[in-house]
XYZ file of C-alpha atoms in Angstrom:
645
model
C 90.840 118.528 74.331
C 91.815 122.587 75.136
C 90.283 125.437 77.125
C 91.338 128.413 76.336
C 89.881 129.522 80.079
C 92.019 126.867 81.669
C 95.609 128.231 80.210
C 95.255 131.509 82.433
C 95.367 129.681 85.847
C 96.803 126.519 84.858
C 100.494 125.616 84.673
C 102.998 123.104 85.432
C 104.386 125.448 88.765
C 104.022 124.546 91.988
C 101.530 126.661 94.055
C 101.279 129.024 97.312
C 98.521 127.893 99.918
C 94.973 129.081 99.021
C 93.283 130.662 101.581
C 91.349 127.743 102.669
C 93.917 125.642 103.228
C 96.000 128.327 105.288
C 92.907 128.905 107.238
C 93.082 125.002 107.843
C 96.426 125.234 109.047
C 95.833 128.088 110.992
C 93.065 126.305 113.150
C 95.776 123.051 113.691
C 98.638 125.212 114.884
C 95.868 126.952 117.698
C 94.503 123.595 118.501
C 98.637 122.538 119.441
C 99.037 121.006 122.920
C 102.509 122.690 123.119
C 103.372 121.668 127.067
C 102.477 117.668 124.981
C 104.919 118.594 122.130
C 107.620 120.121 124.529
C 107.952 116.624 126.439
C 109.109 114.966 122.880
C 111.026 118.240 121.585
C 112.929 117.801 125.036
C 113.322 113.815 124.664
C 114.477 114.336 120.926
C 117.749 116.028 122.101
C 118.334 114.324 125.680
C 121.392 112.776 126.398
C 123.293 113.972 123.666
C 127.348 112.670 123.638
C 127.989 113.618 119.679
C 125.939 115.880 117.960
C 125.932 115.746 114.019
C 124.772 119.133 112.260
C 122.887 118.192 109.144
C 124.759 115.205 108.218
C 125.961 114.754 104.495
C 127.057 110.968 103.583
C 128.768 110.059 100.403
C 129.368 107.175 98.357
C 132.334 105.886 96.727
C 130.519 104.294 93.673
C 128.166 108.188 93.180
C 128.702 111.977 93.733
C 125.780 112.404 94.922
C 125.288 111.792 98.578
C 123.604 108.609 99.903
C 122.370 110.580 102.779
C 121.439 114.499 103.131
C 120.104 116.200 106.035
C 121.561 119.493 105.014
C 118.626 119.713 102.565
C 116.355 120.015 105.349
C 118.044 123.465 107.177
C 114.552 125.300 106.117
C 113.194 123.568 109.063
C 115.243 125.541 111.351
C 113.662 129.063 110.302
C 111.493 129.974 112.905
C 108.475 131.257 110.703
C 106.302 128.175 110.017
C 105.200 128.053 106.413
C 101.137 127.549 105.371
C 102.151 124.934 102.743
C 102.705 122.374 105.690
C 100.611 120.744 108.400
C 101.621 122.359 111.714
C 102.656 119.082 113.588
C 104.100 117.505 110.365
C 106.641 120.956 110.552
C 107.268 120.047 114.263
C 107.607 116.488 114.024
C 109.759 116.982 110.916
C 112.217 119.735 113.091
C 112.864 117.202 116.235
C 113.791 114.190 113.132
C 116.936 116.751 112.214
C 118.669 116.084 115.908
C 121.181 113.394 114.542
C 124.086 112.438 116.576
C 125.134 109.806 119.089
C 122.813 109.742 121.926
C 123.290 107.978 125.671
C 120.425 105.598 126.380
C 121.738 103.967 130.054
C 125.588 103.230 131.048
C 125.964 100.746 128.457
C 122.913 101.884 125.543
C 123.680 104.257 122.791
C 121.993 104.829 119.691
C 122.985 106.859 116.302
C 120.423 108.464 115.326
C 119.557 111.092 111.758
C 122.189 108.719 109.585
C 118.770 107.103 108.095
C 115.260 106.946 108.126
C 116.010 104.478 111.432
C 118.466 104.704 114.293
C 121.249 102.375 114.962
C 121.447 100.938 118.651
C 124.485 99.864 120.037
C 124.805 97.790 123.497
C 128.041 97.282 124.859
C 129.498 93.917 125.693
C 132.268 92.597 127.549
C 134.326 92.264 124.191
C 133.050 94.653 121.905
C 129.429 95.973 120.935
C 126.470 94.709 120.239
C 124.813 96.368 117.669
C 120.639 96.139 117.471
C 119.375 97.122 113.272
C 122.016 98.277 110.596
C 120.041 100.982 108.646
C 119.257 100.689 105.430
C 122.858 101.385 103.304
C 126.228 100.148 103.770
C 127.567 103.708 103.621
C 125.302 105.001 106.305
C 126.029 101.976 108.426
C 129.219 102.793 108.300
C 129.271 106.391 109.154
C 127.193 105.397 112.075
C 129.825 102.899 113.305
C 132.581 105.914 112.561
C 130.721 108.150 114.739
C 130.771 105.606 117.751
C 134.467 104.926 117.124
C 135.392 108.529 116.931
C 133.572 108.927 120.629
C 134.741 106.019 122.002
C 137.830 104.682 119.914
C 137.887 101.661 118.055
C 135.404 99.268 119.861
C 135.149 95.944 117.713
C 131.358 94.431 116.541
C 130.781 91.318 118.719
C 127.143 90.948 117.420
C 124.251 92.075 115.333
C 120.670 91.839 115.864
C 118.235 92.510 113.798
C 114.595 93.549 115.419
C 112.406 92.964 112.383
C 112.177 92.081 108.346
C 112.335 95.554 107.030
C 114.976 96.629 104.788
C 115.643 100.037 106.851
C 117.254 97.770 109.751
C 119.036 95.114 108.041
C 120.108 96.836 104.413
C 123.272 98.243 105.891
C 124.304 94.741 107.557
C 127.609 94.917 105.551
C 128.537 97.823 106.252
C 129.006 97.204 110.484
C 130.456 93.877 109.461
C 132.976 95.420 107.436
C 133.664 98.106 110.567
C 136.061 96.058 113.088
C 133.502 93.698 113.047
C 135.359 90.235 114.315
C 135.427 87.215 112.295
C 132.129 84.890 112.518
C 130.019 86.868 114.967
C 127.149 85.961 114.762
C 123.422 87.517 113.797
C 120.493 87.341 115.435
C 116.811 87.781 114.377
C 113.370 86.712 114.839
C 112.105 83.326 113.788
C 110.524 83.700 110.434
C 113.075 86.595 109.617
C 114.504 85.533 105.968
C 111.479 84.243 104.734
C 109.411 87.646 105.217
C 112.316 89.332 104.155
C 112.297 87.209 100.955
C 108.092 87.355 100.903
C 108.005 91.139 101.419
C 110.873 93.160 100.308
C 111.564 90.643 96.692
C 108.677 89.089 95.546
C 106.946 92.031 95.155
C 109.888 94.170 95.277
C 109.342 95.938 92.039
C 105.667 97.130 93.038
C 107.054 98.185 96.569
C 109.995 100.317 95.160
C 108.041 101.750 92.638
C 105.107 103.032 95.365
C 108.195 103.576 98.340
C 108.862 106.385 95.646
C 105.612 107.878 96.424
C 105.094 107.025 100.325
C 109.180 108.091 101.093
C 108.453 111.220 98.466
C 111.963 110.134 97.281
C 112.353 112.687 94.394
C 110.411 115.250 95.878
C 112.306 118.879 95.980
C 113.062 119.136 100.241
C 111.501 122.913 100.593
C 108.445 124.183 101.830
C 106.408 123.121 99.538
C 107.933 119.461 99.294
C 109.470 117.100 101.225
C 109.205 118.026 105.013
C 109.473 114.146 106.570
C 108.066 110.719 106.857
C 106.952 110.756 110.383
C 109.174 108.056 111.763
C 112.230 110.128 110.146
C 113.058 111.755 107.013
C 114.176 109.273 103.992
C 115.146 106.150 103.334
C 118.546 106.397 102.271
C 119.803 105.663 98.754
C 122.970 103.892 99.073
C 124.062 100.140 98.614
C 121.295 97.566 100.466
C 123.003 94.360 101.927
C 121.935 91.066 103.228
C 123.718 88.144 104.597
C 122.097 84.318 104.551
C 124.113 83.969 107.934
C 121.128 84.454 110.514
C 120.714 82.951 113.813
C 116.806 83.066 114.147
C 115.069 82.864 117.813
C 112.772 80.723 118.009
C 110.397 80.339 121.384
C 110.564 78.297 123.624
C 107.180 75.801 124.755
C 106.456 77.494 127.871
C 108.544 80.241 128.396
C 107.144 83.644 127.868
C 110.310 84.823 126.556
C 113.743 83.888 125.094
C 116.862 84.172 127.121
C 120.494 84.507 125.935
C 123.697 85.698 126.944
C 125.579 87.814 124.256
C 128.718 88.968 124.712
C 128.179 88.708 128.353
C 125.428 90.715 128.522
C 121.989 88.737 129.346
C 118.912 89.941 126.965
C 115.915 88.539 127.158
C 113.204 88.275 123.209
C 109.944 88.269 123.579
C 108.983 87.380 119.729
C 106.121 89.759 118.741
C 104.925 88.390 115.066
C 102.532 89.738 112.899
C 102.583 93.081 114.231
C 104.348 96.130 112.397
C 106.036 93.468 110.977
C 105.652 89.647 110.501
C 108.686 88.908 112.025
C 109.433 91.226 114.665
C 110.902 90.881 118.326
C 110.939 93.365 121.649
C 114.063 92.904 123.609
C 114.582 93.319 127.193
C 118.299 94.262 128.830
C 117.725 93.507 132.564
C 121.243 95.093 133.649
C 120.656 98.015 132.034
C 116.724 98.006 133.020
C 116.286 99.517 129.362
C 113.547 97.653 126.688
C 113.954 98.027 122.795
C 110.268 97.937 121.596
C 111.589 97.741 118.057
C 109.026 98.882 116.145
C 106.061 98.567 118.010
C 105.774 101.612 119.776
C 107.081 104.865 118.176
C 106.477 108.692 118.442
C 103.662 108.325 116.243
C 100.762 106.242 115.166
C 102.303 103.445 112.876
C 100.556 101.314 109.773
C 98.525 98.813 110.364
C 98.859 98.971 106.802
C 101.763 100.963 104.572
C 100.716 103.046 101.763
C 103.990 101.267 100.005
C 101.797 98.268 99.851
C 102.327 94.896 101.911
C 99.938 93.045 103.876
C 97.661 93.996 106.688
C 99.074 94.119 110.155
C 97.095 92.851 113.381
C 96.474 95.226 115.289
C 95.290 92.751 117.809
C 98.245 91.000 118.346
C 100.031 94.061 118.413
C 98.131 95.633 121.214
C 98.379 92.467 123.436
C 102.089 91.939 122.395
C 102.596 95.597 123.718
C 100.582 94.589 126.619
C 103.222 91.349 127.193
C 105.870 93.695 127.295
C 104.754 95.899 130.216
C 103.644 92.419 132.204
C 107.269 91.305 132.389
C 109.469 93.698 131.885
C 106.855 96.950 133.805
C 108.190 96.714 137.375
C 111.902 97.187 136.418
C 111.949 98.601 133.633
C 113.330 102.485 133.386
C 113.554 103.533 130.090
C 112.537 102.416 127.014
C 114.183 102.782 122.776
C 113.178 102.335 119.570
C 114.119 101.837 116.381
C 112.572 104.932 115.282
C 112.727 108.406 117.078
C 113.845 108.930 120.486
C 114.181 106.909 123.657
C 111.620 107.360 126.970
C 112.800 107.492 130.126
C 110.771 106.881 133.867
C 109.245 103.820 134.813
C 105.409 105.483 135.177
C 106.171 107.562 132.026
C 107.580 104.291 130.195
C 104.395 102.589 131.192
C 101.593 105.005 130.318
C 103.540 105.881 126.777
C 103.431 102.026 126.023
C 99.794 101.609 127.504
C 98.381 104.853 125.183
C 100.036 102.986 122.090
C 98.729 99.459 122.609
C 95.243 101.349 122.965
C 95.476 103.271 119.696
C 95.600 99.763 118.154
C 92.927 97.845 120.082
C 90.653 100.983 119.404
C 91.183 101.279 115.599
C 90.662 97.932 115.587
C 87.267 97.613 117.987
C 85.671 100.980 116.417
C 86.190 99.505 113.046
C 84.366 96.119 113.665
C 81.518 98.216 115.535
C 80.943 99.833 112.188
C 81.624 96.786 109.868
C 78.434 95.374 112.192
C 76.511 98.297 111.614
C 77.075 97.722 107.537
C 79.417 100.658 107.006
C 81.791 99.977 104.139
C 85.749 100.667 104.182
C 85.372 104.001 102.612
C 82.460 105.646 105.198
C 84.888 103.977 107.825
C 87.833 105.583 106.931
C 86.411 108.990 107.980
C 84.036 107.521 110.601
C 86.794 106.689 112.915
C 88.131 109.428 115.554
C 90.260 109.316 118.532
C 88.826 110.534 121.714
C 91.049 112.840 123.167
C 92.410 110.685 125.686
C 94.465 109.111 122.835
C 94.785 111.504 120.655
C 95.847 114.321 123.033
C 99.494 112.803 122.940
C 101.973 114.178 120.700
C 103.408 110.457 119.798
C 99.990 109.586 119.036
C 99.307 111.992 115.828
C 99.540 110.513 112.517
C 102.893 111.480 111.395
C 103.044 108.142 109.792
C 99.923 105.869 109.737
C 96.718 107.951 110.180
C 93.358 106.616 111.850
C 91.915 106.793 108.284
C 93.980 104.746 106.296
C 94.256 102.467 109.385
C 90.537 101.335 110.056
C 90.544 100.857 106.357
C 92.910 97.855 106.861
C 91.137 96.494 109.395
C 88.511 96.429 107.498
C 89.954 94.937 104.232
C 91.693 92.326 107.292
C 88.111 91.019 108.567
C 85.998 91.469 105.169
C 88.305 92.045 102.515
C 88.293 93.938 99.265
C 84.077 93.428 98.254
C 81.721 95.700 100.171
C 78.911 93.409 100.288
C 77.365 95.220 97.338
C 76.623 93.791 94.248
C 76.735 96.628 91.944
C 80.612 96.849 92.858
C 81.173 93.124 92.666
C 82.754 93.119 88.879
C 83.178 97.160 88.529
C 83.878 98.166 84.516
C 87.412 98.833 84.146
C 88.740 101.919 84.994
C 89.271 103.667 81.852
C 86.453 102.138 80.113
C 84.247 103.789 83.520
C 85.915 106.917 83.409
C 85.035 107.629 79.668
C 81.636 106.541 80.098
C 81.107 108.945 83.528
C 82.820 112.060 81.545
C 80.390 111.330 78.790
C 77.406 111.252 80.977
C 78.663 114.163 82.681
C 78.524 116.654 79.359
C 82.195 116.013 77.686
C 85.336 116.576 79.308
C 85.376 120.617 79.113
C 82.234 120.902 80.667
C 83.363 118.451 83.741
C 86.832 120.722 83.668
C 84.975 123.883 84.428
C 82.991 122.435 87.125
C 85.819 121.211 88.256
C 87.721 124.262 88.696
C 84.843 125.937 90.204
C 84.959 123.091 93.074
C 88.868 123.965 93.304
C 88.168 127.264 94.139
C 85.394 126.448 96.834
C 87.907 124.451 98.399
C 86.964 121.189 97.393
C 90.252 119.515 96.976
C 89.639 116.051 97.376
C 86.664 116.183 94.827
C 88.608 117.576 92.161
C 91.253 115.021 92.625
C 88.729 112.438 92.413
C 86.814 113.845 89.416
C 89.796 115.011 87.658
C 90.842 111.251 87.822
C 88.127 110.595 85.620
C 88.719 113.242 83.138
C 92.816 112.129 82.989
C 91.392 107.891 82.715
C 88.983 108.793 79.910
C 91.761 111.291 77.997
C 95.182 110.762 79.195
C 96.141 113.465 76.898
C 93.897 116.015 78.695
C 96.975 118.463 79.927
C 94.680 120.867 81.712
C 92.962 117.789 83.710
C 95.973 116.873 85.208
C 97.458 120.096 86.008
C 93.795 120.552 88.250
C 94.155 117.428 89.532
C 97.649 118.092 90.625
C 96.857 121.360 92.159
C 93.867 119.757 94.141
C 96.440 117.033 95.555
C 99.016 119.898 95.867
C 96.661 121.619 98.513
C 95.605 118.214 100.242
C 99.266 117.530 100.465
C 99.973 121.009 102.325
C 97.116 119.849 105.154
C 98.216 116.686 105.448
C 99.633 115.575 109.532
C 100.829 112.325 108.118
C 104.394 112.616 106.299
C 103.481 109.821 103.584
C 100.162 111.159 103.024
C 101.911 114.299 101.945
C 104.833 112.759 100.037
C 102.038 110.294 97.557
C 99.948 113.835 97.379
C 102.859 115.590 95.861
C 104.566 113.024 94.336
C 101.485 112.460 92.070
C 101.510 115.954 91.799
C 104.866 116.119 90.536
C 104.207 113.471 87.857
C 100.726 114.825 86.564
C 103.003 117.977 85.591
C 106.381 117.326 84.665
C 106.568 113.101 83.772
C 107.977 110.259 85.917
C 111.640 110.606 87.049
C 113.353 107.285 86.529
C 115.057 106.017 89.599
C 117.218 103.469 89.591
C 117.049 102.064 92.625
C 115.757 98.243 94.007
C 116.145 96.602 97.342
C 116.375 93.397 94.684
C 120.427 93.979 94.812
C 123.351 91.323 94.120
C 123.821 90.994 97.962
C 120.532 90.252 98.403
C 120.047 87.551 95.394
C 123.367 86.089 96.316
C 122.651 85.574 100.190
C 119.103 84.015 99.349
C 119.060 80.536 98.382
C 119.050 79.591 94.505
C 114.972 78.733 94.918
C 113.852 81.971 95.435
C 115.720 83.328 93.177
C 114.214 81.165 90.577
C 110.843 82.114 91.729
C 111.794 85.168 90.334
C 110.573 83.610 87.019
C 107.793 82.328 87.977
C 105.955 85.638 89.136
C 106.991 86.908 85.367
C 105.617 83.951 83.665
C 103.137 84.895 81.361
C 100.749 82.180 82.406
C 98.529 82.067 79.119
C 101.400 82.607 76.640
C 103.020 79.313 78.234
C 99.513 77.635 79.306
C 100.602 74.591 77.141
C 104.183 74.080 77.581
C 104.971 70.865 79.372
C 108.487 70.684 80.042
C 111.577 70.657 82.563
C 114.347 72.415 83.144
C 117.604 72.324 84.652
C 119.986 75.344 86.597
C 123.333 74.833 86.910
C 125.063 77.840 88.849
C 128.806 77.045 89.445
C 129.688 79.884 91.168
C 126.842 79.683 93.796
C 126.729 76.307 93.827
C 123.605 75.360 93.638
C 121.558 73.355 90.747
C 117.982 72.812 90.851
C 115.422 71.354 88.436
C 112.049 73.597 87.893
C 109.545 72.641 85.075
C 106.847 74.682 83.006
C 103.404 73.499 83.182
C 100.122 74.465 82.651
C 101.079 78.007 82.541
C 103.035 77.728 85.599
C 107.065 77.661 86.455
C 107.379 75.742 89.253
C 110.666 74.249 91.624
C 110.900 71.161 91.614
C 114.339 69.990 93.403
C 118.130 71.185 94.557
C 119.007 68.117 92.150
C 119.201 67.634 88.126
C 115.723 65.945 86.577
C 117.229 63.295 84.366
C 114.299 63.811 82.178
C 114.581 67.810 81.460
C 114.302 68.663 78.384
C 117.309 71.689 78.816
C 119.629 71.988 81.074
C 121.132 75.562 81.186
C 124.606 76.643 82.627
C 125.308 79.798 84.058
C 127.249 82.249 86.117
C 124.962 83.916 88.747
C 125.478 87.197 87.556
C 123.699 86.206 84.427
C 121.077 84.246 86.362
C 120.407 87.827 88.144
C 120.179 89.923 84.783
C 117.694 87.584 83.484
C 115.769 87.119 86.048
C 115.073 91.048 87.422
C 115.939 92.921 83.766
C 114.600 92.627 80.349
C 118.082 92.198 79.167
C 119.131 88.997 77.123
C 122.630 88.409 77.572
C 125.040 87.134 75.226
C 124.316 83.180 74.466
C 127.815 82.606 74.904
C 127.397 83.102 78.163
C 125.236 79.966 78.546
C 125.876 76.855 77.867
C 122.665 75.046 76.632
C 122.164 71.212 76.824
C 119.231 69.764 75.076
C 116.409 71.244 73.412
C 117.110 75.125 72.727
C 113.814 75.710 71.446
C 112.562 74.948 75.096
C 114.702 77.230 76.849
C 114.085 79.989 74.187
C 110.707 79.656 74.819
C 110.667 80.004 78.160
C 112.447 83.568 78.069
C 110.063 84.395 75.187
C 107.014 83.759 78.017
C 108.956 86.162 80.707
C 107.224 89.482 80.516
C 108.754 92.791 80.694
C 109.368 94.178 84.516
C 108.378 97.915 84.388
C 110.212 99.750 87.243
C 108.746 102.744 86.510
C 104.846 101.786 85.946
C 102.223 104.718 85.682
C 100.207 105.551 88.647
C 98.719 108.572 88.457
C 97.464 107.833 84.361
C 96.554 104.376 82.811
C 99.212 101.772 82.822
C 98.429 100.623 79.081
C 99.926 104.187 78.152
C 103.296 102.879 79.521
């Protein structure tokens, strides 16, 4: 439906700050602890050896560059703009200091070459290098930047801290940088599998929503992009994997893990299910120096990411922090991260990791106090506050997790997705709702005006809600979604957390101008070919369209030659299931392939040339078994219905 009203005032261009939301901002930048914010804007830059201005890295395979900081020089103006959150413009100016930085004698780190930092210990033969990043090409530029301070030093080892895809994607790229032959790489026991479990499985659904949290296509200006709390992007070049791991494992008891690498004695204390489910702290006792990973950071961290994956404990991860500083607190003298800068001082080291561990523990305990008083997860989400003894530290704000979206998971953790009440047990569908609410409400121009009345008492977050409605009921309604994206806009430009910001504008920028395609998936070749042929067949099985196939009854045989592997699966009951890493005698098919057209069938909707496989047995089965794979969608609606794909 039109409004002839609505075409004055709405359009498809991004918009100043109203006045409310300046005089939001305004009343942030006062309330500022700046002698709190000049202890990290000091640690950001300490112990500089290399300093990078605004790093650009390139790829081989792509003009454009894999990694960008030069976008980002706005920051360095000194006149702070009202379309961002004070602290988020602070936080975002101490995540351009990119260089190499000196940790202890033998610690250094490269840090602003990705969204993470790169960590480098040095052995008696060579370094040791702690997380890759998430490309190859930015791997390698860190590595260059090392060997340009300090010569060619070879790789003696890797270790990897955790399961994310931001400290192993690069892994390539420092083996392929005077790396020597069979080193060997070290992570935390359970690390492949929640690799394979988080960052493939649902890989599609991730990527597609990292688009949102990272604000990947966002324009980097004052009005977009500013940072993602923990750094700026994820970058966009090639992400690696090797099936080569060493896991640590503990040890029946011992507290901790001890090994010698490269001469140099660390010490793993394995910290699971806490930012991530496989996830290890490790202690240097030489250099006195701990690597939290990612368990302590300048900022309050997910308990659960807006990217989507499942709930942290915040439990475990305030007692794991708590671990830490009861065997490593009397020596230890500074401490770094895999995010953000390093802390230095014994007393300082100890109170930074003690105010962290209680963010968690609090979030965690204020939450269950108000599940027990029959709050639900939305009244808890703005229920919860910080006293000021937390939330007085600068590496305490909510550059990346916030308190609100935090007690939520802690919620959904203890009590899950029902809230106890009945009318919300088997809610209509959402378009089906929406048309229903917008009918009861007067028709869709009536709820438009309203709604633009609410806009301009500064009611953002209503409009976005109730413009939802209007775009679910009519997904042709042009002037709903430009409101809606102008009420997001202005929640976007208050917004402390970087990914809060990023979905806000992000949806934003799709309401007016359409999705931008981006090919991009941390489902790559070097990650199907280092993971064994099993999970790559499960592949198919999380495609299967269950009732399409709910009577098949049938096996199948793999043959890959050049991984190989074979395996036998079958399709049953609507369900593709593995069955062995041998040939069924009975299958009804047996199909031979090359990997590469393995891969293409099983993460495109591309059916490649039957010459390429060899089919033994019944055709018809194996026909109509890609006939019940349903199409992947990389690019799925999110801010209108999905059937209008």
């Amino acid at each position: 439906m039109s409004n002839k009203k609505s075409k004055k005032d709405l359009n498809t261009l991004r918009k100043d700050a109203t006045l409310k939301t300046r005089l939001i901002n305004e009343e942030i930048y006062d309330n500022i602890n700046w002698d709190k914010l000049k202890i990290d804007e000091e640690l950001s830059k300490k112990n500089v050896v290399v300093k990078k201005e605004l790093p650009i890295i390139r790829s081989n395979q792509s003009s454009l560059p894999v990694w960008d900081l030069e976008r980002y020089d706005f920051l360095l103006k000194e006149k702070m703009p009202h379309t961002v959150n004070p602290k988020l413009w602070e936080q975002g100016k101490m995540n351009l200091n990119a260089g190499l930085f000196k940790v202890s004698d033998k610690i250094y780190q490269v840090r602003g070459f990705d969204l993470a930092n790169l960590s480098l210990v040095r052995g008696e033969t060579g370094w040791i290098v702690i997380d890759c990043l998430t490309s190859q090409e930015t791997a390698e530029a860190a590595i260059d930047l090392a060997n340009e301070y300090f010569k060619d030093i070879p790789i003696s080892a890797v270790i990897f801290t955790h399961s994310h895809v931001d400290h192993y994607g690069g892994i390539i790229g420092v083996l392929n940088s005077n790396a020597e032959k069979g080193i060997k790489v070290y992570a935390p026991k359970g690390f492949t599998d929640a690799v394979i479990e988080e960052n493939v499985n649902a890989g599609i659904a991730m990527s597609r929503r990292g688009i949102y949290m990272y604000g990947e296509v966002l324009p980097r200006d004052e009005k977009g992009q500013i940072d993602c709390g923990i750094g700026k992007y994820v970058s966009s070049g090639t992400t690696t994997f090797i099936n080569s791991v060493h896991e640590i494992s503990p040890i029946a008891n011992q507290e901790y893990v001890e090994k010698e690498i490269d001469g140099v004695v660390m010490q793993f204390l394995l910290t699971e299910d806490t930012e991530a489910p496989s996830e290890m702290d490790i202690y240097i006792p030489s250099e006195k120096s701990l690597c939290i990973a990612e368990n302590c950071s300048a900022t309050l961290h997910n308990i659960y990411t807006l990217r989507g994956a499942e709930v942290r404990d915040p439990v475990a991860w305030a007692k794991d922090i708590q671990k830490a500083i009861d065997l490593w607190g009397d020596s230890l003298t500074s401490i770094f991260e895999v995010h953000t800068w390093p802390r230095f001082g014994n007393k300082y080291c100890i109170e930074y990791m003690e105010k962290q561990r209680d963010l968690y523990q609090y979030i965690n305990d204020q939450t269950l106090r108000l599940i027990n008083k029959g709050y639900t997860l939305e009244d808890i989400g703005r229920m919860v506050k910080l006293p000021e003894s937390l939330s007085d530290e600068w590496y305490n704000s909510s550059f990346y997790g916030t308190v609100n979206h935090n007690s939520k998971a802690v919620y959904q953790k203890y009590m899950g997705w029902y809230n106890g009440n009945p009318v919300d047990l088997n809610k209509l569908p959402t378009e089906e709702s929406a048309k229903k609410y917008i009918e009861y409400m007067g028709g869709e121009d009536v709820v438009l005006e309203r709604a633009k009345k609410s806009f301009k008492d500064g009611e953002y977050q209503w409009v976005a809600e109730v413009t939802k409605q209007l775009i679910f009921a009519n997904s042709e309604n042009k002037n709903a979604k430009l409101l809606c994206a102008d009420a997001l806009e202005q929640l976007a430009y208050i917004a402390e957390s970087g990914p809060w910001r990023n979905v806000y504008l992000t949806g934003a920028q799709e309401l007016r101008h359409g999705i931008i395609k981006v090919k991009r998936s941390v489902i790559t070749e070097d990650v199907l070919n280092a993971i064994p042929l099993e999970n790559v067949l499960y592949l198919f099985s999380i495609r299967i369209d269950g009732f399409k196939a709910g009577d098949f009854d049938y096996k199948i045989n793999f043959v890959i030659p050049d991984k190989k592997e074979v395996a036998s699966a079958e399709v049953k009951r609507g369900i593709f299931r593995y069955l062995d890493n041998k040939l069924a005698e009975d299958a009804a098919v047996t199909v031979t392939m090359s990997k590469d057209t393995l891969y293409e069938i099983a993460t495109t909707n591309n059916r490649p040339d039957s010459s390429k496989i060899i089919v033994e047995g019944d055709i018809c089965k194996w026909q109509l078994f890609l006939w019940v794979q349903d199409i992947i969608n990389l690019d799925f609606n999110i801010m209108t219905p999905v059937s209008n794909n």
